[in-house]
Amino acid sequence: MSSSSALPVPMFLNDHEARTVDALAGRILPGDASDPGAREAGAVVYIDRALAGAYDYLQPLYQSGVRDLDQLSRERHGGAFAELSEDRQDDVLSELDVVVETLPTEHGAEPEENGDVRDPRHGRLSYFFAVVREHVLQGTFCDPMYGGNRDTVGWKLVGFPGAHWGYTEHQGKLGFDAAKLPVKTLEQLRDERASIDPNKQGESRP
Amino acid sequence: MTERTDAVVVGAGVTGGIVGAELARAGAKVVCLDKGPAFTEDDFRFKHDEIRYYSRSAIVPKMATDPITWRPNDRTTARILPWAVGPLAADEPLHLPPSVGTGGGSIHWGGASWRLREADFRMRSAIIERFGKSGIPDNTSIVDWPISYDDLEPYYDRAEWELGISGRAGNINGEIIPGGNPFEAPRQRDFPMPPLTAGAADHYFVEASKRLGYHPFPQPAAIASTDDFAEGRSACVYCGFCHGFPCHVNAKTSTYNTTIPAALATGNFDLRPFSRVVRVLRSDDGREVTGVEYLDANGALQQVEANLVVLGCYTLENTRLLLISGIGGNGHTGKYFMTHNFGFFTGVLPDYTNPFMGPLTAASVVDDFNAELIPDNEVAAVWGSAITSWAGDIQPIEGAHNMPPDAPRWGQGLKNWLRENYRKLHSIYAQTPTMPSEHFYVDLDPDVKDRWGQPALRMTHDWVEHDVAAVEVILRIKRKIAEEMGMTDWWEADPRPFYHLSTHEGGTHRMGDDPQTSVVDSFGETHECKGLYAIGGGQFPTYVAYNPTTTIMAMAYRTAEQLVGKLPAPAAAGAKESAQ
């Protein structure tokens, strides 16, 4: 819960929802300052901006998802999800961790009936958890211009060097240590290309 | 007064870009209507963005504007492609229709660039020669094509040399060339450019395949491997954002950067972006085409008259327009929907191989088990597939989507898995083709309409026994290769995958000589309406394991030659005058 206070003002989520999604990000790809995960990457900022724009059709899913998650957390452990200890949060998520094989209906966020769950909320919540998981991955591995992957910590985690104009033949050879490559954002790539003659932008040398 | 022109081309993609350009160069006035944008180089310069092009499929049609529905059989109600909608959609542009706008599917494509095998043109005969008449699977309508490899060879050559394909010949006029595909049909000359440099992990695939006695060769690619092929086009820079992405250096071959600029330079090619054709117009007796009706960029209904209308907008959209326009093809329009089953197979190699570099197509292929070369088997699989190495072009989110089903889905385990394995991923895929069947078809959805009130196309398709059997037989070879490569762990896609669309759709406006059993002739002209052409994968009477696009290019060149030959000289001269 350390980084919540550092979150920017959300565009769509309210503060409690943002804290809850941030806590979920912290359990999906955990981390700390020395070994950053989705929280340190600011995945919640990515998700919040996406919900305010490209994913606005998912606003109801997130709002009701946080509400249902809190209710389940209170019943099981006596507090809202974001207020529980990480171990308790993991207990709640383990209950929801079923592979969501059901697919949403047209444009919508509602899963089909999931016959083998005991609590009808589980179907909805498992679906919500699966969606948050997907968005946490996006918020960790997106270009930082989207609000997530702060300081490219997501790319550094997996060894992805980001937005390169291209790679040389030497760099493409078996055994090349990609850790030697600088990690570049699209902004850095654009700045780098700005010094190149516009008529020669298409040329091949990276 | 209604506008009149010599030819209307619907779709500025692969076929429209070729046929439209050839007509314009011959002097005909062409109006080209595309529902997408007219792209410029500035649109693609900084395309290194996995969210935009992969997670959000920026350049392919959306189900909200271009709905397609699917049902497994005619006893169920179709719904909008379930794998393509919602936040857990496959997030895979290749499970949606191809990209729209200038270049069409040749913007987002991976660029796998194949000539078909000779046997692909005569599937029925080839299966009977190999397995006897009982080899023809039940409930199928497998036929031989009305054209042969030899009919298309000159046009394959044009596509390769005019548009720019890189590769290594395996058979030049019957002489087997070391290092190429020894199973390919004879070609009149080599490719205009050498193959791309393969991704690092491909080394393991090649060595393992050779040790197993197979014959790996570099995949032919519609990606420039040299800087000097054409003005304004660079060699590939191996950026690693390739399949599903536009190209920022014009290395990837597209009609967007080849035929369409040439067409525009003639002054005869009137490209109209954001123009959505809603209907083909015909004479009162229905036997001649008279033009099209379309919604312009402002949503206003327009008509343009022409005695030649070429539909070149992907298999399914061609067929939707035919059906909406009442071109039933004696009940054949929409029949014999065919697609690919990729049989995705992903594993972890012992070393870091940097799979984020290079194009998907910079890798090798084993063709020893393709088509009629399928091994003997007890599961009644009769048609094989190429087996393709996938050594690059995997960004982190795509990598996370390709995890083994038993890997931790969240928590420290997920983090560790990605940290340890993302840089070691290698995939092997095949493209086993489905068989044409009366049971699998497309028609107009009775309920679902697009926002302009036009019916969505409805697909009726399911995976059947022989699809699964073919995937299984090829999977056995993949497992052998993977083991020989030293993969420590691998996982396989369900042979009945969740998707029923691969961007490589075939059939639904089958070509043939007989109007009683086909919709178009081998040039794509509809039997029932003179001057109306539908060109593309929809013409394929049976399907193949290769990517279809280069064959579609060759067919488009063949049709263009026929159409240019038919142009009346006065019309051409008149076109020039009115262009003044």
Short mmCIF file of N, CA and C in Angstrom, two decimals, chain A residues 24-106:
data_model
loop_
_atom_site.label_atom_id
_atom_site.label_comp_id
_atom_site.label_asym_id
_atom_site.label_seq_id
_atom_site.Cartn_x
_atom_site.Cartn_y
_atom_site.Cartn_z
N LEU A 24 -4.68 -4.96 -6.28
CA LEU A 24 -4.78 -6.15 -7.15
C LEU A 24 -3.52 -6.27 -8.01
N ALA A 25 -3.08 -5.14 -8.57
CA ALA A 25 -1.86 -5.16 -9.40
C ALA A 25 -0.69 -5.69 -8.59
N GLY A 26 -0.64 -5.29 -7.32
CA GLY A 26 0.45 -5.71 -6.46
C GLY A 26 0.45 -7.20 -6.17
N ARG A 27 -0.72 -7.83 -6.23
CA ARG A 27 -0.78 -9.28 -6.01
C ARG A 27 -0.61 -10.05 -7.32
N ILE A 28 -0.95 -9.45 -8.43
CA ILE A 28 -0.85 -10.15 -9.72
C ILE A 28 0.61 -10.22 -10.17
N LEU A 29 1.31 -9.10 -10.08
CA LEU A 29 2.76 -9.09 -10.35
C LEU A 29 3.42 -8.35 -9.19
N PRO A 30 3.71 -9.06 -8.11
CA PRO A 30 4.20 -8.39 -6.90
C PRO A 30 5.58 -7.77 -7.10
N GLY A 31 5.90 -6.82 -6.26
CA GLY A 31 7.21 -6.20 -6.36
C GLY A 31 7.49 -5.29 -5.20
N ASP A 32 8.68 -4.75 -5.19
CA ASP A 32 9.04 -3.71 -4.23
C ASP A 32 10.06 -2.81 -4.93
N ALA A 33 10.59 -1.85 -4.19
CA ALA A 33 11.46 -0.87 -4.83
C ALA A 33 12.67 -1.53 -5.48
N SER A 34 13.17 -2.61 -4.89
CA SER A 34 14.38 -3.21 -5.44
C SER A 34 14.07 -4.18 -6.58
N ASP A 35 12.84 -4.67 -6.65
CA ASP A 35 12.46 -5.61 -7.71
C ASP A 35 11.03 -5.27 -8.13
N PRO A 36 10.90 -4.21 -8.94
CA PRO A 36 9.56 -3.66 -9.20
C PRO A 36 8.61 -4.65 -9.86
N GLY A 37 7.34 -4.49 -9.54
CA GLY A 37 6.26 -5.26 -10.16
C GLY A 37 5.24 -4.31 -10.77
N ALA A 38 4.00 -4.79 -10.89
CA ALA A 38 2.97 -4.01 -11.59
C ALA A 38 2.61 -2.73 -10.86
N ARG A 39 2.70 -2.77 -9.53
CA ARG A 39 2.37 -1.58 -8.75
C ARG A 39 3.40 -0.48 -8.98
N GLU A 40 4.64 -0.90 -8.89
CA GLU A 40 5.73 0.05 -9.10
C GLU A 40 5.69 0.57 -10.55
N ALA A 41 5.18 -0.26 -11.46
CA ALA A 41 5.06 0.16 -12.86
C ALA A 41 3.92 1.15 -13.06
N GLY A 42 3.05 1.27 -12.06
CA GLY A 42 1.90 2.17 -12.21
C GLY A 42 0.82 1.59 -13.11
N ALA A 43 0.62 0.28 -13.02
CA ALA A 43 -0.39 -0.35 -13.87
C ALA A 43 -1.77 0.27 -13.65
N VAL A 44 -2.04 0.70 -12.41
CA VAL A 44 -3.36 1.28 -12.13
C VAL A 44 -3.56 2.58 -12.91
N VAL A 45 -2.49 3.31 -13.15
CA VAL A 45 -2.62 4.56 -13.92
C VAL A 45 -3.00 4.23 -15.36
N TYR A 46 -2.35 3.20 -15.89
CA TYR A 46 -2.72 2.74 -17.23
C TYR A 46 -4.20 2.37 -17.28
N ILE A 47 -4.63 1.58 -16.28
CA ILE A 47 -6.02 1.08 -16.28
C ILE A 47 -7.00 2.25 -16.15
N ASP A 48 -6.70 3.17 -15.25
CA ASP A 48 -7.59 4.31 -15.04
C ASP A 48 -7.75 5.13 -16.33
N ARG A 49 -6.64 5.40 -17.00
CA ARG A 49 -6.71 6.18 -18.26
C ARG A 49 -7.45 5.39 -19.34
N ALA A 50 -7.23 4.08 -19.37
CA ALA A 50 -7.93 3.26 -20.37
C ALA A 50 -9.43 3.30 -20.12
N LEU A 51 -9.82 3.22 -18.83
CA LEU A 51 -11.25 3.24 -18.50
C LEU A 51 -11.88 4.59 -18.84
N ALA A 52 -11.09 5.65 -18.76
CA ALA A 52 -11.61 6.97 -19.11
C ALA A 52 -11.71 7.15 -20.62
N GLY A 53 -11.09 6.24 -21.38
CA GLY A 53 -11.08 6.42 -22.84
C GLY A 53 -11.40 5.13 -23.57
N ALA A 54 -10.37 4.47 -24.04
CA ALA A 54 -10.56 3.33 -24.95
C ALA A 54 -11.42 2.22 -24.35
N TYR A 55 -11.35 2.02 -23.05
CA TYR A 55 -12.11 0.93 -22.43
C TYR A 55 -13.30 1.46 -21.64
N ASP A 56 -13.86 2.56 -22.08
CA ASP A 56 -14.95 3.12 -21.27
C ASP A 56 -16.14 2.17 -21.14
N TYR A 57 -16.27 1.25 -22.07
CA TYR A 57 -17.39 0.30 -21.98
C TYR A 57 -17.21 -0.64 -20.78
N LEU A 58 -16.04 -0.63 -20.16
CA LEU A 58 -15.80 -1.50 -19.00
C LEU A 58 -15.94 -0.77 -17.67
N GLN A 59 -16.37 0.48 -17.72
CA GLN A 59 -16.53 1.20 -16.46
C GLN A 59 -17.45 0.47 -15.48
N PRO A 60 -18.62 -0.03 -15.92
CA PRO A 60 -19.48 -0.73 -14.97
C PRO A 60 -18.83 -1.99 -14.40
N LEU A 61 -18.06 -2.69 -15.23
CA LEU A 61 -17.40 -3.91 -14.75
C LEU A 61 -16.45 -3.57 -13.60
N TYR A 62 -15.67 -2.54 -13.74
CA TYR A 62 -14.73 -2.17 -12.69
C TYR A 62 -15.47 -1.67 -11.44
N GLN A 63 -16.48 -0.85 -11.64
CA GLN A 63 -17.19 -0.33 -10.47
C GLN A 63 -17.87 -1.45 -9.68
N SER A 64 -18.58 -2.33 -10.38
CA SER A 64 -19.25 -3.40 -9.65
C SER A 64 -18.24 -4.44 -9.19
N GLY A 65 -17.16 -4.60 -9.92
CA GLY A 65 -16.13 -5.57 -9.52
C GLY A 65 -15.50 -5.19 -8.19
N VAL A 66 -15.16 -3.93 -8.03
CA VAL A 66 -14.56 -3.49 -6.77
C VAL A 66 -15.56 -3.66 -5.63
N ARG A 67 -16.82 -3.31 -5.91
CA ARG A 67 -17.85 -3.43 -4.88
C ARG A 67 -18.00 -4.88 -4.43
N ASP A 68 -18.10 -5.79 -5.39
CA ASP A 68 -18.27 -7.21 -5.05
C ASP A 68 -17.04 -7.77 -4.36
N LEU A 69 -15.88 -7.34 -4.81
CA LEU A 69 -14.63 -7.83 -4.20
C LEU A 69 -14.56 -7.39 -2.74
N ASP A 70 -14.95 -6.15 -2.49
CA ASP A 70 -14.95 -5.65 -1.11
C ASP A 70 -15.93 -6.43 -0.24
N GLN A 71 -17.08 -6.71 -0.80
CA GLN A 71 -18.09 -7.44 -0.03
C GLN A 71 -17.59 -8.83 0.34
N LEU A 72 -17.01 -9.51 -0.63
CA LEU A 72 -16.46 -10.84 -0.36
C LEU A 72 -15.34 -10.75 0.67
N SER A 73 -14.49 -9.75 0.54
CA SER A 73 -13.36 -9.57 1.46
C SER A 73 -13.86 -9.32 2.88
N ARG A 74 -14.92 -8.54 3.00
CA ARG A 74 -15.48 -8.27 4.33
C ARG A 74 -16.03 -9.54 4.96
N GLU A 75 -16.76 -10.32 4.13
CA GLU A 75 -17.34 -11.56 4.66
C GLU A 75 -16.26 -12.53 5.11
N ARG A 76 -15.20 -12.63 4.34
CA ARG A 76 -14.17 -13.61 4.66
C ARG A 76 -13.22 -13.11 5.75
N HIS A 77 -12.84 -11.82 5.65
CA HIS A 77 -11.74 -11.35 6.50
C HIS A 77 -12.03 -10.04 7.20
N GLY A 78 -13.24 -9.55 7.11
CA GLY A 78 -13.63 -8.40 7.92
C GLY A 78 -13.16 -7.05 7.44
N GLY A 79 -12.75 -6.92 6.19
CA GLY A 79 -12.34 -5.59 5.72
C GLY A 79 -12.37 -5.51 4.21
N ALA A 80 -12.37 -4.28 3.70
CA ALA A 80 -12.32 -4.09 2.24
C ALA A 80 -11.01 -4.67 1.70
N PHE A 81 -11.02 -5.06 0.44
CA PHE A 81 -9.86 -5.76 -0.13
C PHE A 81 -8.55 -4.99 0.07
N ALA A 82 -8.58 -3.69 -0.23
CA ALA A 82 -7.35 -2.91 -0.17
C ALA A 82 -6.80 -2.78 1.24
N GLU A 83 -7.67 -3.04 2.24
CA GLU A 83 -7.22 -2.90 3.64
C GLU A 83 -6.66 -4.20 4.21
N LEU A 84 -6.83 -5.29 3.50
CA LEU A 84 -6.36 -6.58 4.02
C LEU A 84 -4.85 -6.71 3.87
N SER A 85 -4.29 -7.61 4.65
CA SER A 85 -2.85 -7.91 4.48
C SER A 85 -2.67 -8.63 3.15
N GLU A 86 -1.46 -8.65 2.66
CA GLU A 86 -1.22 -9.30 1.37
C GLU A 86 -1.58 -10.78 1.41
N ASP A 87 -1.32 -11.44 2.53
CA ASP A 87 -1.67 -12.85 2.63
C ASP A 87 -3.18 -13.05 2.53
N ARG A 88 -3.93 -12.17 3.22
CA ARG A 88 -5.39 -12.27 3.16
C ARG A 88 -5.89 -11.96 1.75
N GLN A 89 -5.27 -10.97 1.13
CA GLN A 89 -5.65 -10.65 -0.26
C GLN A 89 -5.43 -11.87 -1.16
N ASP A 90 -4.31 -12.54 -0.96
CA ASP A 90 -4.03 -13.74 -1.76
C ASP A 90 -5.08 -14.83 -1.50
N ASP A 91 -5.52 -14.93 -0.24
CA ASP A 91 -6.57 -15.92 0.06
C ASP A 91 -7.83 -15.63 -0.76
N VAL A 92 -8.22 -14.36 -0.80
CA VAL A 92 -9.42 -13.98 -1.54
C VAL A 92 -9.21 -14.30 -3.03
N LEU A 93 -8.05 -13.93 -3.54
CA LEU A 93 -7.82 -14.13 -4.99
C LEU A 93 -7.74 -15.61 -5.35
N SER A 94 -7.20 -16.42 -4.42
CA SER A 94 -7.14 -17.86 -4.71
C SER A 94 -8.54 -18.43 -4.91
N GLU A 95 -9.48 -17.87 -4.16
CA GLU A 95 -10.86 -18.32 -4.29
C GLU A 95 -11.42 -17.99 -5.68
N LEU A 96 -10.88 -16.93 -6.25
CA LEU A 96 -11.41 -16.46 -7.54
C LEU A 96 -10.60 -16.96 -8.73
N ASP A 97 -9.52 -17.63 -8.44
CA ASP A 97 -8.60 -17.97 -9.53
C ASP A 97 -9.04 -19.22 -10.26
N VAL A 98 -10.02 -19.05 -11.08
CA VAL A 98 -10.38 -20.13 -11.99
C VAL A 98 -10.14 -19.58 -13.39
N VAL A 99 -9.68 -20.44 -14.26
CA VAL A 99 -9.47 -19.97 -15.62
C VAL A 99 -10.82 -19.64 -16.21
N VAL A 100 -10.95 -18.43 -16.67
CA VAL A 100 -12.23 -18.01 -17.21
C VAL A 100 -12.34 -18.47 -18.65
N GLU A 101 -13.06 -19.53 -18.82
CA GLU A 101 -13.21 -20.07 -20.17
C GLU A 101 -14.45 -19.52 -20.84
N THR A 102 -15.33 -18.98 -20.01
CA THR A 102 -16.52 -18.39 -20.59
C THR A 102 -16.13 -17.09 -21.26
N LEU A 103 -16.79 -16.77 -22.29
CA LEU A 103 -16.46 -15.57 -23.04
C LEU A 103 -17.59 -14.57 -22.90
N PRO A 104 -17.27 -13.31 -23.00
CA PRO A 104 -18.30 -12.30 -22.81
C PRO A 104 -19.30 -12.36 -23.96
N THR A 105 -20.49 -11.92 -23.67
CA THR A 105 -21.44 -11.79 -24.76
C THR A 105 -21.11 -10.51 -25.51
N GLU A 106 -21.80 -10.31 -26.55
CA GLU A 106 -21.56 -9.21 -27.47
C GLU A 106 -21.19 -7.89 -26.80
#
